Coordinates of C-alpha atoms in Angstrom, one line a residue:
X1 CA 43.5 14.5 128.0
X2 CA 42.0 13.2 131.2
X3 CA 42.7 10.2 133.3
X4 CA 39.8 7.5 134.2
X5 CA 38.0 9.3 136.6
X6 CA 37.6 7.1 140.1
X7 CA 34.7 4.8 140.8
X8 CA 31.8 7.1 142.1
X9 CA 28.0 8.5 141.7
X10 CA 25.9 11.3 141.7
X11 CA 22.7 13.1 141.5
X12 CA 21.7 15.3 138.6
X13 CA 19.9 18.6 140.3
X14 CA 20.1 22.0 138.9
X15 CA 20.3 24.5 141.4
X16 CA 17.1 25.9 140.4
X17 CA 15.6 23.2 141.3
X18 CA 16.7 23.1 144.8
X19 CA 13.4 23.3 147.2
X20 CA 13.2 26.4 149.6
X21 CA 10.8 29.1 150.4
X22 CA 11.9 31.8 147.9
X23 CA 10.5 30.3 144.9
X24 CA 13.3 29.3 142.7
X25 CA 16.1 27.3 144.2
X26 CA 19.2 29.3 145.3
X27 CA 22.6 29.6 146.9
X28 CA 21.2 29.4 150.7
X29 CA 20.5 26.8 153.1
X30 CA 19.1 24.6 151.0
X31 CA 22.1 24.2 148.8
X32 CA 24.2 22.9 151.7
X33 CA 21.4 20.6 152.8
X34 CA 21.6 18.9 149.6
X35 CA 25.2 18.6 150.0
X36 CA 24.4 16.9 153.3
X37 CA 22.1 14.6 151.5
X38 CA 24.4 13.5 149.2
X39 CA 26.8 12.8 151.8
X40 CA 24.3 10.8 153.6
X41 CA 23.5 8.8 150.5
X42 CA 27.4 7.9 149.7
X43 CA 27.0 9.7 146.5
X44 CA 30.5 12.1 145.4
X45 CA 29.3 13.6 142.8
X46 CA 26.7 16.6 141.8
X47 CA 25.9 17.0 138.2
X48 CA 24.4 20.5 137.3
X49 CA 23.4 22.2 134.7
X50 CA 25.0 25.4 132.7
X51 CA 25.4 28.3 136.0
X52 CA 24.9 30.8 132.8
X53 CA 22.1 33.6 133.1
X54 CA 19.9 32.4 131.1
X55 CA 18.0 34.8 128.2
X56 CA 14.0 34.3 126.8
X57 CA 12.6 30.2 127.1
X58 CA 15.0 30.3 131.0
X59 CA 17.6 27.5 129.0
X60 CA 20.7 27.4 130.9
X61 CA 21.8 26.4 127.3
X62 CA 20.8 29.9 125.8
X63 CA 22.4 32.3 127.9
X64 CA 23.7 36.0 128.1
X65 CA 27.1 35.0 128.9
X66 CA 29.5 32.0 129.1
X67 CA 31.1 33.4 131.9
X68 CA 28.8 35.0 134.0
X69 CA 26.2 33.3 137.1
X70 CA 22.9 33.0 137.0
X71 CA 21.5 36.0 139.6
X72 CA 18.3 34.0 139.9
X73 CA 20.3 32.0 142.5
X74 CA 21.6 34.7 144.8
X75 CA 19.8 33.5 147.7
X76 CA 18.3 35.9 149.9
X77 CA 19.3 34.5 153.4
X78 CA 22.8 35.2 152.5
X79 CA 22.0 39.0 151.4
X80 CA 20.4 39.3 154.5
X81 CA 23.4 37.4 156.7
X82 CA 25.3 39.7 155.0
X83 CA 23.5 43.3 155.8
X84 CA 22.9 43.7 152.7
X85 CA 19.2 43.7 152.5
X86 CA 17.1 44.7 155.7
X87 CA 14.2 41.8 155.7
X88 CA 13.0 39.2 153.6
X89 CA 9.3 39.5 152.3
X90 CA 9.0 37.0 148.9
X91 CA 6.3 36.7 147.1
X92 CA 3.0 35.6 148.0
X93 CA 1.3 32.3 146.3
X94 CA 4.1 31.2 144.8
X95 CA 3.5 27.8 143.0
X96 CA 4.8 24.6 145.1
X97 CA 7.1 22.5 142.5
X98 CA 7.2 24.9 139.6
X99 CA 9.3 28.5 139.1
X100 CA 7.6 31.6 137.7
X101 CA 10.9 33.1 136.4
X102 CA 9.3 36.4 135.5
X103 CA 7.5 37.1 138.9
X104 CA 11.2 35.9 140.9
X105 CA 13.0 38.3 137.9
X106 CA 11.0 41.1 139.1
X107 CA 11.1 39.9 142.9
X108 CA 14.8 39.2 142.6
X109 CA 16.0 42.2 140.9
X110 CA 14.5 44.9 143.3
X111 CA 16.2 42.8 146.1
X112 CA 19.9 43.3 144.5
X113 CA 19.0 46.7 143.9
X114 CA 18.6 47.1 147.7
X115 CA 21.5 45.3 148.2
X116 CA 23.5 47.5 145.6
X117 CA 22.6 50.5 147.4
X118 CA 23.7 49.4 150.7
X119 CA 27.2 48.7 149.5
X120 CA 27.8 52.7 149.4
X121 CA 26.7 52.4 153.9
X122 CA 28.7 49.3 154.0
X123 CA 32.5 51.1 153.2
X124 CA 34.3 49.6 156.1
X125 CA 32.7 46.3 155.3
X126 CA 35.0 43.6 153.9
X127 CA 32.9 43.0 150.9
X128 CA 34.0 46.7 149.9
X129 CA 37.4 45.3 149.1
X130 CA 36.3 41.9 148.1
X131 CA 33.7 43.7 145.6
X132 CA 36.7 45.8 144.1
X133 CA 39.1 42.9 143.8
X134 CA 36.7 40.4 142.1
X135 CA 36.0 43.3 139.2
X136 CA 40.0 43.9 138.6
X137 CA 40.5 40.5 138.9
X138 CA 37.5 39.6 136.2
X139 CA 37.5 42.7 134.5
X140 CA 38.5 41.0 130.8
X141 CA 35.2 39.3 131.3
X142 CA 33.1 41.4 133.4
X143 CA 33.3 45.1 131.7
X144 CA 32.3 43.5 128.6
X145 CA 29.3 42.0 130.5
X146 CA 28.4 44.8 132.7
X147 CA 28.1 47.1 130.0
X148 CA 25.9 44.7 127.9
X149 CA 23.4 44.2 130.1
X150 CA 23.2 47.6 131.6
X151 CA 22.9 48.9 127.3
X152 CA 20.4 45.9 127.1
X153 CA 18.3 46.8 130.3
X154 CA 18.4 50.9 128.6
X155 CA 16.9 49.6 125.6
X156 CA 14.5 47.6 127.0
X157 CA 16.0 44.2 126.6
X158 CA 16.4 44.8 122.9
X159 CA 19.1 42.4 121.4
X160 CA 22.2 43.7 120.5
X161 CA 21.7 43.4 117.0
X162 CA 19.0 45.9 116.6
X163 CA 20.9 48.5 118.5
X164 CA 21.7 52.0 116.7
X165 CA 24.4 51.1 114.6
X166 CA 27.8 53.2 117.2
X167 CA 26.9 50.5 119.9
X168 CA 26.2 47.2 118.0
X169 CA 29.5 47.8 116.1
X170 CA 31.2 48.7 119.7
X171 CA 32.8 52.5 118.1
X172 CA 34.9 53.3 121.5
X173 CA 33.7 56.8 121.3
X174 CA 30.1 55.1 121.6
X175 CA 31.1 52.8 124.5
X176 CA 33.1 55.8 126.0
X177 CA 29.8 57.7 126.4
X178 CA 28.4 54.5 127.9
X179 CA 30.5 54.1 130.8
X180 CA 29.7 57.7 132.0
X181 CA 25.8 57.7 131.2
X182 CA 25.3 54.7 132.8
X183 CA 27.9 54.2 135.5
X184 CA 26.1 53.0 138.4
X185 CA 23.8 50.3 136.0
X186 CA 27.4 48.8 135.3
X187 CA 28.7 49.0 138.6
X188 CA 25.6 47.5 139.8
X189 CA 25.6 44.4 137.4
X190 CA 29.6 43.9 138.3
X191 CA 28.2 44.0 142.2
X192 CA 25.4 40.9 141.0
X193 CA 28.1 39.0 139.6
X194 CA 30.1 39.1 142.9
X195 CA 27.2 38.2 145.1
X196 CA 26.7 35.0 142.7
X197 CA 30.0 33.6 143.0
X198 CA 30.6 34.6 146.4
X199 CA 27.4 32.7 147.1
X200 CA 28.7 29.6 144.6
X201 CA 31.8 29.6 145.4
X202 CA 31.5 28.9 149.2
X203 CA 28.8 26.1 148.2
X204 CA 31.5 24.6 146.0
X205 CA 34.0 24.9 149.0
X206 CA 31.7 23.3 151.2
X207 CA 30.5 20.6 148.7
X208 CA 34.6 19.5 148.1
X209 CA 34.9 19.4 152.4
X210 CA 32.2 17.3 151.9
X211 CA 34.2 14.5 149.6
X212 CA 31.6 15.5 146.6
X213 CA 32.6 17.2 143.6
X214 CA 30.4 19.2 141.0
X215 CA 29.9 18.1 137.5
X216 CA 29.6 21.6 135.5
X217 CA 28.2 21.7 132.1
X218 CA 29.5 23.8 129.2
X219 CA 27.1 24.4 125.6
X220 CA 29.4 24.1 123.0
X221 CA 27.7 27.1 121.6
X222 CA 26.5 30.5 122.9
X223 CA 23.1 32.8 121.9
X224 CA 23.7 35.0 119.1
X225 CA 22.5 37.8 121.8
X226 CA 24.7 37.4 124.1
X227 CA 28.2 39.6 125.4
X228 CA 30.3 36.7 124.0
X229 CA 29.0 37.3 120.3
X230 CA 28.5 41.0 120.6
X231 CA 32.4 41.6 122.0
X232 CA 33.7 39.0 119.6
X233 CA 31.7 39.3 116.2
X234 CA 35.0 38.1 114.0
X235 CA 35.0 34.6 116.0
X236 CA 31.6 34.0 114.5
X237 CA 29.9 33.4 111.3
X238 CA 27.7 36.4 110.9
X239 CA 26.6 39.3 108.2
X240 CA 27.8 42.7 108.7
X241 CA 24.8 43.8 110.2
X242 CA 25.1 41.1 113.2
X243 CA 22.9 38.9 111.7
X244 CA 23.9 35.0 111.2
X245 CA 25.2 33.4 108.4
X246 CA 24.3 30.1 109.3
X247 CA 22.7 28.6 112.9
X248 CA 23.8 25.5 115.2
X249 CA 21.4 22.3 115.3
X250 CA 21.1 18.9 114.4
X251 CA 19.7 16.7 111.7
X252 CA 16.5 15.3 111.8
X253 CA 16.6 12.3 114.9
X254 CA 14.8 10.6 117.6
X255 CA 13.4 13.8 119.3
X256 CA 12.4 15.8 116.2
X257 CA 11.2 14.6 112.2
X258 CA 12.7 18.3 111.2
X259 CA 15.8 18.0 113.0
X260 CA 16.4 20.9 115.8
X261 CA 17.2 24.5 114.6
X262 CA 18.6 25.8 118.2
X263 CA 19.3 29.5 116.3
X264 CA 23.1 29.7 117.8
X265 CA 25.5 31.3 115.7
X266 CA 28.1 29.0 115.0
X267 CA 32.1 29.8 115.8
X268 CA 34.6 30.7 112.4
X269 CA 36.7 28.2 113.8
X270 CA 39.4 29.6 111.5
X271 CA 39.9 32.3 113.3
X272 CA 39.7 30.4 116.6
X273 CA 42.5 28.5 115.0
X274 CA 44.4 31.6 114.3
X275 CA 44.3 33.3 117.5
X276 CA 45.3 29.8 119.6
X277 CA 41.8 29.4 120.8
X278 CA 42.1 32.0 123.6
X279 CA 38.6 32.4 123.6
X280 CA 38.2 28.6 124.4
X281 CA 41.0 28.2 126.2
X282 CA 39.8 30.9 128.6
X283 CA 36.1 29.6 128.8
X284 CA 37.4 26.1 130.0
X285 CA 39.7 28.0 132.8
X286 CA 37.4 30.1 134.3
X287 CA 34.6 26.9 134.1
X288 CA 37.0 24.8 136.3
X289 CA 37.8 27.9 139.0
X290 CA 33.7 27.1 139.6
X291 CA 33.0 23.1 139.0
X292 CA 35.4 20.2 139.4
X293 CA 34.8 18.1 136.1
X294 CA 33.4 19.7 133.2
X295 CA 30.3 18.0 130.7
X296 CA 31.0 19.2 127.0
X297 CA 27.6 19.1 125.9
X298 CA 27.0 18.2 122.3
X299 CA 30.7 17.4 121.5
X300 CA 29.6 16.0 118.1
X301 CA 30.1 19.6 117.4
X302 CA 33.4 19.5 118.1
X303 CA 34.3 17.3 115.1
X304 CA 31.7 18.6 112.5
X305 CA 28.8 21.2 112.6
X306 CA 25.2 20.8 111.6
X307 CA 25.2 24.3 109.6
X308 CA 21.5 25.6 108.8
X309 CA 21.0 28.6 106.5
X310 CA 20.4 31.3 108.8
X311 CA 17.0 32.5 107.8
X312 CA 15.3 28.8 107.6
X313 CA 13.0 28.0 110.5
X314 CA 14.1 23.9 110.6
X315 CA 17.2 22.3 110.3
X316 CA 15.8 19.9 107.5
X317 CA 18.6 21.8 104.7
X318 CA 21.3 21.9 107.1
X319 CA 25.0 20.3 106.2
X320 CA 28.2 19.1 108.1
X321 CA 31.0 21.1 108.0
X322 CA 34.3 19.9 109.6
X323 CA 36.0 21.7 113.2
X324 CA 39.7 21.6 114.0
X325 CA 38.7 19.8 117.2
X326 CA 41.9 17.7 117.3
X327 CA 44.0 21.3 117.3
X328 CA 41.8 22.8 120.0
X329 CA 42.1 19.6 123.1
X330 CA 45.7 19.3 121.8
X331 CA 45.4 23.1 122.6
X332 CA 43.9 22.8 126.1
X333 CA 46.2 20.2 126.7
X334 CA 49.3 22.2 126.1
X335 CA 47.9 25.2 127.8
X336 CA 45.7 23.8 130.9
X337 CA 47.3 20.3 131.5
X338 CA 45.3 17.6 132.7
X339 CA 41.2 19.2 132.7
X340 CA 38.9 16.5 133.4
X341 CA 35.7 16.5 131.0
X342 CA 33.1 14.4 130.1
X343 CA 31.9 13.9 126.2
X344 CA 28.1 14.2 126.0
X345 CA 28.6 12.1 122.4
X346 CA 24.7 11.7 122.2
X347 CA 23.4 11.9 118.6
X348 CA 25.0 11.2 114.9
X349 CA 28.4 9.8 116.1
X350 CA 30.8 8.9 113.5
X351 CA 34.2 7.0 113.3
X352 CA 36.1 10.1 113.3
X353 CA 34.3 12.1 116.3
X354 CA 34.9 8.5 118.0
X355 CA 38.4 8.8 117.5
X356 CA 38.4 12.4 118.7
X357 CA 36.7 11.9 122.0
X358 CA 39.2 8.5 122.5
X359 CA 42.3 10.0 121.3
X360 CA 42.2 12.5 124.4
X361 CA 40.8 9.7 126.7
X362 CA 37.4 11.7 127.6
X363 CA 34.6 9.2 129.0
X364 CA 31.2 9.5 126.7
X365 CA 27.9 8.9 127.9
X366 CA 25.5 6.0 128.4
X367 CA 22.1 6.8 128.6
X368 CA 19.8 3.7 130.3
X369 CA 16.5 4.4 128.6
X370 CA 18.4 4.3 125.0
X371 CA 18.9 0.8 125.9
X372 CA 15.7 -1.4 125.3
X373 CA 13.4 -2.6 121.9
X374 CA 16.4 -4.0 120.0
X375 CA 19.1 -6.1 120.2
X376 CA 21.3 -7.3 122.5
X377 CA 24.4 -4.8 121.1
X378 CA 22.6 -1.6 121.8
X379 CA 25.6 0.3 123.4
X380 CA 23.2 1.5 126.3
X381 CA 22.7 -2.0 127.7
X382 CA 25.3 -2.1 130.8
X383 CA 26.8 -5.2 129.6
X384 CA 28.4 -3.3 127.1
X385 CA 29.6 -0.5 129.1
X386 CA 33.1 0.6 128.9
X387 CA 35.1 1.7 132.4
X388 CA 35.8 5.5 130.8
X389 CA 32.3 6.2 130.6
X390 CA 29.3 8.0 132.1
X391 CA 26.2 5.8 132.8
X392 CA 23.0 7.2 133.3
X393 CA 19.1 6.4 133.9
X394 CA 18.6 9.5 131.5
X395 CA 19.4 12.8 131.1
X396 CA 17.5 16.8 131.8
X397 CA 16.5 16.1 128.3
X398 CA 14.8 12.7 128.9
X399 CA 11.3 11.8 130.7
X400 CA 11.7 10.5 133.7
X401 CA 12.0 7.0 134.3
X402 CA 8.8 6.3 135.7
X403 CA 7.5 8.3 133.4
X404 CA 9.0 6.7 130.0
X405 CA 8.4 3.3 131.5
X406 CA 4.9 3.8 131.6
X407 CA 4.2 5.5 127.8
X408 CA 7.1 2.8 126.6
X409 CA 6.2 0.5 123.6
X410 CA 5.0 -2.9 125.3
X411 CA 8.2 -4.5 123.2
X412 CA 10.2 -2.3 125.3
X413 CA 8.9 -2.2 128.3
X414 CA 8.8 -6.3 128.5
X415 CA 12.9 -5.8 127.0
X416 CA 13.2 -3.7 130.0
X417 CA 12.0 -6.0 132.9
X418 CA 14.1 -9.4 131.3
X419 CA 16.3 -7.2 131.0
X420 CA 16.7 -5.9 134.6
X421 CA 14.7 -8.8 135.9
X422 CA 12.1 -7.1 137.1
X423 CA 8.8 -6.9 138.0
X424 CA 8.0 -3.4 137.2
X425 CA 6.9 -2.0 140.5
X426 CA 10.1 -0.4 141.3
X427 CA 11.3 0.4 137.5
X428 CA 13.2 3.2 139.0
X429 CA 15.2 1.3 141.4
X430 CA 15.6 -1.2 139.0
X431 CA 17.4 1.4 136.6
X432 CA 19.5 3.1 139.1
X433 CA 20.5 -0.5 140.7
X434 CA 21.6 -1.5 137.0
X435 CA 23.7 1.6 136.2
X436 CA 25.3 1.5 139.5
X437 CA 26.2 -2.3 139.3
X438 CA 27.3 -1.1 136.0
X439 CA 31.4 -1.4 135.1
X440 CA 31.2 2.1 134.4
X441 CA 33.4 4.5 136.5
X442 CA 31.0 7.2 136.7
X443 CA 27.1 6.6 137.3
X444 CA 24.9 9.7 137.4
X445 CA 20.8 9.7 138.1
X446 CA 19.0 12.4 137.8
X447 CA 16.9 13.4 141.3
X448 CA 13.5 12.5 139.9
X449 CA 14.5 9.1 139.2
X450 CA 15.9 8.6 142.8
X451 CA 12.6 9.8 143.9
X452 CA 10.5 7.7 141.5
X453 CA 8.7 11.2 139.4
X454 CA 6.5 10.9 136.8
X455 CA 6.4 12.4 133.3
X456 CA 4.9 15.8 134.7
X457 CA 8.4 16.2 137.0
X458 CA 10.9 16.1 133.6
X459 CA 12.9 19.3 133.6
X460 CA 13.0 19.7 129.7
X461 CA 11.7 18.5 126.1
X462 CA 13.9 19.2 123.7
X463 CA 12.5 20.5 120.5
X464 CA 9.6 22.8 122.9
X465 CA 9.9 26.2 123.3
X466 CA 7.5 26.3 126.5
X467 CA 6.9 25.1 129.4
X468 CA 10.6 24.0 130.5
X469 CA 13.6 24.3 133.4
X470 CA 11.2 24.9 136.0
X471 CA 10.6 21.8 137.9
X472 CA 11.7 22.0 141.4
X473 CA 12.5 19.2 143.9
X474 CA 9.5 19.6 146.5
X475 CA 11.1 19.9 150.4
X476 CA 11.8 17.3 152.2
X477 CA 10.7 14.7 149.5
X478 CA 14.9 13.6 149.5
X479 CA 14.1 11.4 152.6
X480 CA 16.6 10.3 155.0
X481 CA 15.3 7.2 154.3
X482 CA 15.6 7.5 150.4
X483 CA 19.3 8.6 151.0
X484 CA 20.0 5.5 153.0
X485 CA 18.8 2.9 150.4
X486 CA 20.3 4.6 147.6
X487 CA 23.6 4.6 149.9
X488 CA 23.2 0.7 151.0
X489 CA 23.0 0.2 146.7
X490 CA 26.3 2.8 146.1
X491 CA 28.4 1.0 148.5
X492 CA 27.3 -2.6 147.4
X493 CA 28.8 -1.5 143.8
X494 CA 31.8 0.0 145.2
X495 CA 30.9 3.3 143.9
X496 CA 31.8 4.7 147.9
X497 CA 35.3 4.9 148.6

């Protein structure tokens, strides 16, 4: 399905975590500074998470939407650069290094508000036009999504599932009365969505002028309150009153004794099957109009699902059930061509999800830290790498390096430095210098590694509810001088050109 991708490396940074004065990292300066860092520091790639706007818990992996942006990032400068908003005044004692989504929610949405009403002063302003061809041209996304959030934000963020019974069931006569009660709350959240990809798109623009291309990520599945699962209840397994059947997750495994129950409804891939997978086929599209090489995040699920009864709290009475994942990439591949992705193959592989992920030539991932306290045919040590693969120090679900180094088993940790040869002072370097010498094409470290983070920098632990996605990179802590001997490293391994 894809070719080898070309020898190169990146940094894994979610845009959120971008540093800046607003308190959440956005679309603005800062964004192109990065790009400027990674320049600096030979890198040509910038992994990222999910863009999606992301529901309760702030997982980019839990979101309202598959297609729609994540308005946290509409950056302020840009509103104002724009005369959209008259002055900037954030809020005040803002933590350094951490976001508060719900005081920037508040914060953020009574700025687009003010920028919403000045679209009506701004008619012989070109974004008039832009504004009205981005909603034609996305309207089989964006009505749906618009009127969801505007019903949601009326019933005071209620899921859609414990609407009155005319609007959870989508009667048009119901939907009808919608669009005319609520006009201007669905206008406005078509306007939100046209800042946020105005905003990413000219960072993507500038990021490819730069010679670095973005890594996107897509969740295999969507929240069961979300516009996808409310506008397309016959594509998932769910009871008649919107309630699911059975939930996503997986067994029982190194992060969790109970397995994870992640509460996503999970696709009737029959009828996926049946209608040519337009759904999927259109997801992937629109993903690759906004990133250059998608991440298919859990594509285990792809091949089989981890099915938990939908009432149980843990995934412990789960069971696999089989997906027609060779139809759907044979799918892609006849509709879309050549679309470069990336397996994240993490977790209970088998022989035939193996075969899957190989038969369409899709690189899987190494991850670095997997690597030590066994033997010497662990598949994460680099001497085992493949070429068409992904190499990494860890992942946004991992500690950091510094930081598992240091709680690390002493087996592993003395593995770890005969392993690398190392002392221990530097573990960090060590790990990036190993997956970067590594045969693999594509090398990715996440920005606390580069910058040496401890445990209380990780950006998520899998299996918590709290407390997650809000690290941000402190400014000015990518150095010039950081950026320099990470690029000195990247153009020793070739990983440059």
């Amino acid at each position: 399905m894809s070719n080898r991708f070309p020898r190169a490396s990146g940094i894994l940074l979610h845009p959120t975590a971008l540093p800046g004065q607003f308190g959440i990292g956005d679309l603005g300066s800062e964004a192109f500074r990065f790009i400027d860092l990674l320049a600096a520091a030979g890198q040509k790639l910038w992994q990222i998470l999910p863009l999606s706007p992301t529901g309760e818990g702030n997982s980019p992996y839990s979101a309202y939407s598959a297609f729609a942006g994540n308005t946290l990032l509409i950056s302020p400068e840009k509103l104002f650069e724009d005369g959209l908003i008259s002055s900037i005044s954030k809020p005040k004692d803002l933590a350094a290094g951490f976001v508060d989504f719900q005081r920037i929610g508040e914060w953020k949405s009574r700025m687009l508000d003010e920028a919403f009403e000045s679209l009506s002063a701004l008619s012989a302003s070109p974004l008039t036009g832009e504004f009205d061809y981005f909603s034609k041209a996305n309207a089989w996304w964006l009505d749906d999504y618009a009127i969801f959030r505007a019903l949601k934000s009326s019933h005071n963020e209620k899921p859609w599932y414990e609407w009155a019974a005319p609007l959870k069931l989508r009667e048009q006569a119901a939907l009808e009365t919608v669009r005319s009660q609520l006009a201007r709350e669905i206008k406005a959240e078509k306007f939100y969505q046209y800042l946020f990809f105005r905003q990413w798109l000219a960072v993507r623009k500038y990021a490819n002028e730069q010679g670095i291309r973005i890594i996107g990520d897509i969740p295999i599945f969507v929240a069961l309150d979300s516009s996808d699962v409310w506008c397309n209840r016959n594509k998932f397994k769910l009871n008649a009153d919107g309630s699911p059947k059975v939930v996503a997750g997986v067994p029982p495994d190194y992060f969790s004794k109970t397995g994870q129950n992640w509460g996503n409804p999970i696709y009737d891939w029959q009828a996926m099957l049946n209608d040519d997978f337009g759904w999927w086929t259109a997801r992937i599209a629109f993903t690759l109009e906004t990133v250059d090489i998608i991440r298919l995040d859990h594509f285990i699920g792809f091949g089989r699902n981890w099915e938990i009864p939908g009432d149980d709290k843990t995934a412990e009475n789960g069971r696999w059930v089989d997906v027609p994942g060779t139809q759907l990439f044979e799918t892609l591949r006849r509709r879309l061509g050549d679309v470069p992705l990336i397996a994240e193959d993490l977790g209970s592989m088998t022989p035939a999800i193996e075969k899957l992920r190989d038969s369409f030539g899709l690189p899987g991932m190494r991850i670095l830290q997997y690597g030590f306290g066994g033997d010497a045919f662990n598949t994460n040590l680099p001497h085992t790498y493949t070429q068409n693969s992904v190499a990494y120090t860890g992942t946004h679900d991992n500690d950091t390096t510094a930081g598992w180094y240091k709680s690390a088993p002493k087996n592993v940790r003395t593995h770890c430095r005969k392993y690398l040869r190392s002392n221990g002072r530097e573990m960090h370097w060590d790990m990036i210098d190993a997956v970067l010498r590594s045969v693999a094409d594509t090398a990715i470290v996440p920005m606390q590694d580069v910058l040496g983070l401890g445990s209380g920098h990780r950006m998520n632990t899998p299996a918590t509810a709290n407390g997650n996605w809000s690290w941000r990179l402190e400014s000015n802590a990518f150095t010039p001088e950081i950026a320099a001997r990470l690029s000195e490293m990247t153009e020793l391994y070739g990983r440059t050109s």
